[in-house]
């Protein structure tokens, strides 16, 4: 079986979103830096409340899913459907914007570390207008599997027979958080149908003869296996994989559709209140 090699490195870029939350954006930092079906990956990590306390006040989405994984901290999600979710350290929020959602994500702490990720996963054209949905997954619900040189948390998909609470939709997303001891190795099969992105956020990793440092994402080439080795300080990294949609992507801020007309419709629907009316 072919082992996937690094095809492209995407350097995370400092960015600011919401009401001024400081973050590092890798996927999605430019239109050509997406990996179908992943539209965006933001990492946020700060001990300084000025970097996060303003949060993400009320804003809309249409046409895709957002997955928020909080490593440290406490955030409150509220949306127009009446969902209210307290996201605490180690928890995940899986939100399907579908035809439309308006939500806020606000820190519930005034000091201490806030650290986590938000991933945007595109929906196929036929599912973009499905009803909005929302799910909280508490830290205790996320399976953790240990192996000789580390461990991994399964946020989505299946690893070695252990399934996450969320299996995702038609793109069959895999979302793993892998921790490796110093010089530890991680090997896994991964479906050949999937695009794969690897993102180290502690330490550094080697894939083949390439090294990825913290916040350098690696787009992997084709193959059926991945092999990752940690550097001398150990490592922690995300493995994100999913089936590509191979459909046109037209994005305008928080709306991601297939055509410009559909984006114009989304803007009109947001302005008129149709965005969040039941289909
Ligand atoms: Co949002």
mmCIF file of C-alpha atoms and ligand atoms in Angstrom:
data_model
loop_
_atom_site.group_PDB
_atom_site.id
_atom_site.type_symbol
_atom_site.label_atom_id
_atom_site.label_comp_id
_atom_site.label_asym_id
_atom_site.label_seq_id
_atom_site.Cartn_x
_atom_site.Cartn_y
_atom_site.Cartn_z
ATOM 1 C CA UNK A 1 0.000 0.000 0.000
ATOM 2 C CA UNK A 2 1.294 3.425 -0.916
ATOM 3 C CA UNK A 3 2.183 5.743 1.927
ATOM 4 C CA UNK A 4 0.972 9.308 1.372
ATOM 5 C CA UNK A 5 3.667 11.944 0.972
ATOM 6 C CA UNK A 6 3.506 15.689 1.547
ATOM 7 C CA UNK A 7 2.366 17.394 -1.630
ATOM 8 C CA UNK A 8 1.990 20.960 -0.380
ATOM 9 C CA UNK A 9 2.720 22.867 2.813
ATOM 10 C CA UNK A 10 0.260 25.551 3.911
ATOM 11 C CA UNK A 11 1.739 27.954 6.434
ATOM 12 C CA UNK A 12 -0.810 29.184 8.957
ATOM 13 C CA UNK A 13 -1.273 32.976 8.763
ATOM 14 C CA UNK A 14 -2.190 35.321 11.624
ATOM 15 C CA UNK A 15 -5.763 36.550 11.136
ATOM 16 C CA UNK A 16 -8.610 38.097 13.054
ATOM 17 C CA UNK A 17 -12.299 37.196 12.883
ATOM 18 C CA UNK A 18 -15.563 37.717 14.754
ATOM 19 C CA UNK A 19 -15.274 40.818 16.936
ATOM 20 C CA UNK A 20 -11.476 40.695 16.809
ATOM 21 C CA UNK A 21 -10.502 37.192 17.915
ATOM 22 C CA UNK A 22 -6.854 36.545 17.039
ATOM 23 C CA UNK A 23 -6.282 33.270 15.274
ATOM 24 C CA UNK A 24 -4.086 31.398 12.823
ATOM 25 C CA UNK A 25 -5.737 30.479 9.536
ATOM 26 C CA UNK A 26 -4.198 27.813 7.312
ATOM 27 C CA UNK A 27 -6.821 26.328 5.003
ATOM 28 C CA UNK A 28 -8.953 29.167 3.677
ATOM 29 C CA UNK A 29 -6.335 31.886 4.168
ATOM 30 C CA UNK A 30 -6.695 32.367 0.393
ATOM 31 C CA UNK A 31 -9.235 30.937 -2.071
ATOM 32 C CA UNK A 32 -6.672 28.624 -3.655
ATOM 33 C CA UNK A 33 -5.660 27.300 -0.227
ATOM 34 C CA UNK A 34 -8.637 25.061 0.359
ATOM 35 C CA UNK A 35 -8.638 21.278 0.325
ATOM 36 C CA UNK A 36 -11.934 19.979 -1.033
ATOM 37 C CA UNK A 37 -14.237 19.588 0.931
ATOM 38 C CA UNK A 38 -12.420 21.544 3.680
ATOM 39 C CA UNK A 39 -12.975 25.275 3.261
ATOM 40 C CA UNK A 40 -11.155 26.662 6.277
ATOM 41 C CA UNK A 41 -9.166 25.695 9.344
ATOM 42 C CA UNK A 42 -8.676 28.275 12.095
ATOM 43 C CA UNK A 43 -6.542 27.611 15.166
ATOM 44 C CA UNK A 44 -6.846 29.903 18.159
ATOM 45 C CA UNK A 45 -4.592 29.792 21.179
ATOM 46 C CA UNK A 46 -4.027 32.533 23.691
ATOM 47 C CA UNK A 47 -3.565 33.187 27.395
ATOM 48 C CA UNK A 48 -4.354 36.870 26.778
ATOM 49 C CA UNK A 49 -8.088 37.646 27.118
ATOM 50 C CA UNK A 50 -7.705 40.658 24.776
ATOM 51 C CA UNK A 51 -7.146 38.111 21.982
ATOM 52 C CA UNK A 52 -10.447 36.300 22.470
ATOM 53 C CA UNK A 53 -12.840 37.955 24.908
ATOM 54 C CA UNK A 54 -14.871 39.798 22.229
ATOM 55 C CA UNK A 55 -15.829 36.414 20.735
ATOM 56 C CA UNK A 56 -18.023 35.853 17.688
ATOM 57 C CA UNK A 57 -21.267 37.818 18.122
ATOM 58 C CA UNK A 58 -24.388 36.925 16.148
ATOM 59 C CA UNK A 59 -23.634 36.068 12.489
ATOM 60 C CA UNK A 60 -25.155 33.898 9.739
ATOM 61 C CA UNK A 61 -23.943 30.872 7.750
ATOM 62 C CA UNK A 62 -25.333 28.983 4.760
ATOM 63 C CA UNK A 63 -24.196 26.010 2.697
ATOM 64 C CA UNK A 64 -21.684 24.088 4.841
ATOM 65 C CA UNK A 65 -20.846 22.733 8.301
ATOM 66 C CA UNK A 66 -18.704 24.164 11.078
ATOM 67 C CA UNK A 67 -16.911 21.933 13.575
ATOM 68 C CA UNK A 68 -15.539 23.656 16.671
ATOM 69 C CA UNK A 69 -13.142 21.677 18.852
ATOM 70 C CA UNK A 70 -12.225 23.379 22.109
ATOM 71 C CA UNK A 71 -8.993 22.162 23.717
ATOM 72 C CA UNK A 72 -9.003 24.632 26.614
ATOM 73 C CA UNK A 73 -11.569 27.167 27.739
ATOM 74 C CA UNK A 74 -15.314 27.662 27.839
ATOM 75 C CA UNK A 75 -17.532 29.002 25.046
ATOM 76 C CA UNK A 76 -21.273 29.442 24.826
ATOM 77 C CA UNK A 77 -23.067 28.800 21.537
ATOM 78 C CA UNK A 78 -26.547 30.204 20.961
ATOM 79 C CA UNK A 79 -28.530 30.096 17.720
ATOM 80 C CA UNK A 80 -31.858 31.188 16.232
ATOM 81 C CA UNK A 81 -33.241 27.661 16.634
ATOM 82 C CA UNK A 82 -33.006 28.094 20.394
ATOM 83 C CA UNK A 83 -29.997 25.814 20.840
ATOM 84 C CA UNK A 84 -27.737 26.760 23.716
ATOM 85 C CA UNK A 85 -24.556 24.796 24.173
ATOM 86 C CA UNK A 86 -21.787 25.153 26.701
ATOM 87 C CA UNK A 87 -18.596 24.055 25.058
ATOM 88 C CA UNK A 88 -15.932 23.163 27.611
ATOM 89 C CA UNK A 89 -12.373 21.835 27.364
ATOM 90 C CA UNK A 90 -12.208 18.787 25.111
ATOM 91 C CA UNK A 91 -15.729 19.214 23.701
ATOM 92 C CA UNK A 92 -16.906 19.537 20.110
ATOM 93 C CA UNK A 93 -19.758 21.394 18.487
ATOM 94 C CA UNK A 94 -20.888 20.093 15.107
ATOM 95 C CA UNK A 95 -23.129 22.589 13.361
ATOM 96 C CA UNK A 96 -24.817 22.112 10.010
ATOM 97 C CA UNK A 97 -25.652 25.541 8.651
ATOM 98 C CA UNK A 98 -27.597 24.035 5.745
ATOM 99 C CA UNK A 99 -30.049 26.641 4.385
ATOM 100 C CA UNK A 100 -29.260 29.007 7.201
ATOM 101 C CA UNK A 101 -28.341 29.525 10.794
ATOM 102 C CA UNK A 102 -27.643 32.633 12.837
ATOM 103 C CA UNK A 103 -25.506 31.991 15.876
ATOM 104 C CA UNK A 104 -23.039 33.471 18.329
ATOM 105 C CA UNK A 105 -20.006 31.895 19.961
ATOM 106 C CA UNK A 106 -18.946 33.797 23.059
ATOM 107 C CA UNK A 107 -16.162 33.061 25.549
ATOM 108 C CA UNK A 108 -17.421 32.449 29.082
ATOM 109 C CA UNK A 109 -14.085 33.252 30.707
ATOM 110 C CA UNK A 110 -12.255 36.493 31.324
ATOM 111 C CA UNK A 111 -8.838 34.983 31.821
ATOM 112 C CA UNK A 112 -6.903 31.768 31.304
ATOM 113 C CA UNK A 113 -6.120 29.874 28.169
ATOM 114 C CA UNK A 114 -8.524 29.661 25.242
ATOM 115 C CA UNK A 115 -7.367 27.140 22.678
ATOM 116 C CA UNK A 116 -9.071 25.233 19.909
ATOM 117 C CA UNK A 117 -10.008 24.934 16.259
ATOM 118 C CA UNK A 118 -12.806 25.713 13.882
ATOM 119 C CA UNK A 119 -13.050 23.664 10.709
ATOM 120 C CA UNK A 120 -15.462 24.410 7.868
ATOM 121 C CA UNK A 121 -16.580 21.389 5.842
ATOM 122 C CA UNK A 122 -18.424 21.999 2.596
ATOM 123 C CA UNK A 123 -21.758 20.346 1.815
ATOM 124 C CA UNK A 124 -22.626 18.880 -1.582
ATOM 125 C CA UNK A 125 -24.949 21.014 -3.765
ATOM 126 C CA UNK A 126 -27.893 18.726 -3.035
ATOM 127 C CA UNK A 127 -27.492 19.225 0.758
ATOM 128 C CA UNK A 128 -26.704 22.925 0.952
ATOM 129 C CA UNK A 129 -30.326 23.890 1.551
ATOM 130 C CA UNK A 130 -31.148 21.180 4.071
ATOM 131 C CA UNK A 131 -32.476 22.259 7.481
ATOM 132 C CA UNK A 132 -29.932 23.604 9.940
ATOM 133 C CA UNK A 133 -28.765 21.242 12.657
ATOM 134 C CA UNK A 134 -26.632 21.395 15.735
ATOM 135 C CA UNK A 135 -24.971 18.887 18.004
ATOM 136 C CA UNK A 136 -22.861 19.180 21.145
ATOM 137 C CA UNK A 137 -20.416 16.384 21.845
ATOM 138 C CA UNK A 138 -19.031 16.414 25.377
ATOM 139 C CA UNK A 139 -15.381 15.505 26.026
ATOM 140 C CA UNK A 140 -16.382 12.232 27.731
ATOM 141 C CA UNK A 141 -18.211 11.083 24.564
ATOM 142 C CA UNK A 142 -15.098 11.313 22.407
ATOM 143 C CA UNK A 143 -13.289 7.967 22.254
ATOM 144 C CA UNK A 144 -9.571 7.972 23.033
ATOM 145 C CA UNK A 145 -7.394 5.100 21.828
ATOM 146 C CA UNK A 146 -3.868 4.443 23.109
ATOM 147 C CA UNK A 147 -1.096 2.809 21.124
ATOM 148 C CA UNK A 148 2.614 2.122 21.772
ATOM 149 C CA UNK A 149 3.922 5.652 21.203
ATOM 150 C CA UNK A 150 0.900 7.827 21.866
ATOM 151 C CA UNK A 151 -2.859 8.183 21.728
ATOM 152 C CA UNK A 152 -5.594 9.654 19.602
ATOM 153 C CA UNK A 153 -9.040 11.147 20.054
ATOM 154 C CA UNK A 154 -11.631 10.289 17.442
ATOM 155 C CA UNK A 155 -13.809 13.327 16.825
ATOM 156 C CA UNK A 156 -15.236 12.018 13.570
ATOM 157 C CA UNK A 157 -14.929 8.838 11.555
ATOM 158 C CA UNK A 158 -13.485 5.473 12.592
ATOM 159 C CA UNK A 159 -9.989 4.525 13.709
ATOM 160 C CA UNK A 160 -9.022 0.856 13.886
ATOM 161 C CA UNK A 161 -12.599 -0.224 14.598
ATOM 162 C CA UNK A 162 -13.418 2.521 17.120
ATOM 163 C CA UNK A 163 -16.097 4.925 15.905
ATOM 164 C CA UNK A 164 -16.651 8.555 16.853
ATOM 165 C CA UNK A 165 -20.117 9.724 17.923
ATOM 166 C CA UNK A 166 -20.300 11.653 14.635
ATOM 167 C CA UNK A 167 -19.852 9.904 11.310
ATOM 168 C CA UNK A 168 -20.356 13.080 9.301
ATOM 169 C CA UNK A 169 -22.255 13.289 6.049
ATOM 170 C CA UNK A 170 -21.663 12.256 2.475
ATOM 171 C CA UNK A 171 -17.998 13.384 2.517
ATOM 172 C CA UNK A 172 -17.320 10.864 5.334
ATOM 173 C CA UNK A 173 -15.037 13.212 7.270
ATOM 174 C CA UNK A 174 -12.281 11.872 9.504
ATOM 175 C CA UNK A 175 -11.148 14.167 12.331
ATOM 176 C CA UNK A 176 -8.486 12.795 14.677
ATOM 177 C CA UNK A 177 -6.401 14.535 17.352
ATOM 178 C CA UNK A 178 -3.164 12.537 17.649
ATOM 179 C CA UNK A 179 -0.579 12.863 20.451
ATOM 180 C CA UNK A 180 2.870 11.292 20.026
ATOM 181 C CA UNK A 181 5.728 10.863 22.480
ATOM 182 C CA UNK A 182 9.187 12.066 21.449
ATOM 183 C CA UNK A 183 10.191 10.356 18.193
ATOM 184 C CA UNK A 184 6.979 8.311 18.390
ATOM 185 C CA UNK A 185 5.366 6.917 15.244
ATOM 186 C CA UNK A 186 1.782 6.879 14.087
ATOM 187 C CA UNK A 187 0.664 4.677 11.206
ATOM 188 C CA UNK A 188 -2.836 4.234 9.926
ATOM 189 C CA UNK A 189 -4.784 3.197 6.895
ATOM 190 C CA UNK A 190 -6.917 5.979 5.508
ATOM 191 C CA UNK A 191 -9.404 5.638 2.618
ATOM 192 C CA UNK A 192 -7.748 6.217 -0.759
ATOM 193 C CA UNK A 193 -10.838 8.191 -1.793
ATOM 194 C CA UNK A 194 -10.119 10.940 0.762
ATOM 195 C CA UNK A 195 -8.140 14.165 0.638
ATOM 196 C CA UNK A 196 -5.897 14.342 3.707
ATOM 197 C CA UNK A 197 -4.592 17.335 5.682
ATOM 198 C CA UNK A 198 -2.244 17.035 8.649
ATOM 199 C CA UNK A 199 -1.828 19.973 11.053
ATOM 200 C CA UNK A 200 0.722 19.961 13.923
ATOM 201 C CA UNK A 201 -0.119 22.285 16.829
ATOM 202 C CA UNK A 202 2.432 21.095 19.372
ATOM 203 C CA UNK A 203 6.005 20.057 18.550
ATOM 204 C CA UNK A 204 6.902 19.004 15.025
ATOM 205 C CA UNK A 205 6.317 15.993 12.783
ATOM 206 C CA UNK A 206 8.039 14.222 9.904
ATOM 207 C CA UNK A 207 6.217 12.707 6.952
ATOM 208 C CA UNK A 208 8.605 11.016 4.547
ATOM 209 C CA UNK A 209 11.621 13.292 4.348
ATOM 210 C CA UNK A 210 9.674 16.494 5.107
ATOM 211 C CA UNK A 211 9.306 18.211 8.462
ATOM 212 C CA UNK A 212 6.204 20.157 9.475
ATOM 213 C CA UNK A 213 6.562 22.589 12.340
ATOM 214 C CA UNK A 214 3.741 23.950 14.466
ATOM 215 C CA UNK A 215 0.981 25.563 12.362
ATOM 216 C CA UNK A 216 2.400 24.278 9.070
ATOM 217 C CA UNK A 217 -0.347 22.202 7.500
ATOM 218 C CA UNK A 218 0.542 19.396 5.103
ATOM 219 C CA UNK A 219 -1.655 18.433 2.158
ATOM 220 C CA UNK A 220 -0.879 14.780 1.481
ATOM 221 C CA UNK A 221 -0.732 13.107 -1.910
ATOM 222 C CA UNK A 222 -2.529 9.922 -2.915
ATOM 223 C CA UNK A 223 -2.135 6.616 -1.118
ATOM 224 C CA UNK A 224 -3.884 4.315 1.306
ATOM 225 C CA UNK A 225 -1.750 4.843 4.413
ATOM 226 C CA UNK A 226 -0.297 7.638 6.482
ATOM 227 C CA UNK A 227 2.902 7.447 8.527
ATOM 228 C CA UNK A 228 3.884 10.274 10.840
ATOM 229 C CA UNK A 229 6.900 10.509 13.143
ATOM 230 C CA UNK A 230 7.153 13.009 15.993
ATOM 231 C CA UNK A 231 10.198 15.197 16.497
ATOM 232 C CA UNK A 232 12.416 15.173 19.599
ATOM 233 C CA UNK A 233 9.824 17.130 21.643
ATOM 234 C CA UNK A 234 6.915 14.889 20.764
ATOM 235 C CA UNK A 235 3.957 16.225 18.830
ATOM 236 C CA UNK A 236 0.240 16.762 18.730
ATOM 237 C CA UNK A 237 -1.496 17.111 15.371
ATOM 238 C CA UNK A 238 -4.852 16.931 13.637
ATOM 239 C CA UNK A 239 -5.566 14.467 10.852
ATOM 240 C CA UNK A 240 -8.418 15.752 8.682
ATOM 241 C CA UNK A 241 -9.607 13.674 5.763
ATOM 242 C CA UNK A 242 -12.737 13.556 3.617
ATOM 243 C CA UNK A 243 -14.048 12.685 0.164
ATOM 244 C CA UNK A 244 -13.761 15.629 -2.230
ATOM 245 C CA UNK A 245 -17.013 17.017 -3.684
ATOM 246 C CA UNK A 246 -15.481 18.201 -6.979
ATOM 247 C CA UNK A 247 -18.089 20.963 -7.279
ATOM 248 C CA UNK A 248 -17.589 24.684 -7.870
ATOM 249 C CA UNK A 249 -17.120 26.756 -4.708
ATOM 250 C CA UNK A 250 -18.345 30.342 -4.532
ATOM 251 C CA UNK A 251 -17.796 31.943 -1.141
ATOM 252 C CA UNK A 252 -18.887 35.287 0.198
ATOM 253 C CA UNK A 253 -17.832 35.476 3.846
ATOM 254 C CA UNK A 254 -20.070 33.109 5.804
ATOM 255 C CA UNK A 255 -22.033 31.863 2.751
ATOM 256 C CA UNK A 256 -20.585 29.069 0.609
ATOM 257 C CA UNK A 257 -22.569 28.026 -2.446
ATOM 258 C CA UNK A 258 -21.935 26.710 -5.977
ATOM 259 C CA UNK A 259 -22.843 29.796 -8.022
ATOM 260 C CA UNK A 260 -22.809 33.573 -7.730
ATOM 261 C CA UNK A 261 -26.616 33.649 -8.109
ATOM 262 C CA UNK A 262 -26.970 31.399 -5.079
ATOM 263 C CA UNK A 263 -24.726 33.742 -3.085
ATOM 264 C CA UNK A 264 -26.840 36.746 -4.103
ATOM 265 C CA UNK A 265 -29.928 34.785 -3.030
ATOM 266 C CA UNK A 266 -28.283 34.001 0.332
ATOM 267 C CA UNK A 267 -27.585 37.694 0.933
ATOM 268 C CA UNK A 268 -31.180 38.621 0.011
ATOM 269 C CA UNK A 269 -32.515 35.833 2.239
ATOM 270 C CA UNK A 270 -30.387 37.056 5.138
ATOM 271 C CA UNK A 271 -31.586 40.625 4.696
ATOM 272 C CA UNK A 272 -35.255 39.613 4.448
ATOM 273 C CA UNK A 273 -35.158 37.069 7.273
ATOM 274 C CA UNK A 274 -35.819 34.126 4.887
ATOM 275 C CA UNK A 275 -32.426 32.607 5.705
ATOM 276 C CA UNK A 276 -33.635 31.245 9.000
ATOM 277 C CA UNK A 277 -37.249 30.441 8.077
ATOM 278 C CA UNK A 278 -38.049 26.732 7.987
ATOM 279 C CA UNK A 279 -37.989 25.323 4.443
HETATM 280 CO CO1 LIG B 1 -20.069 30.931 12.985
#
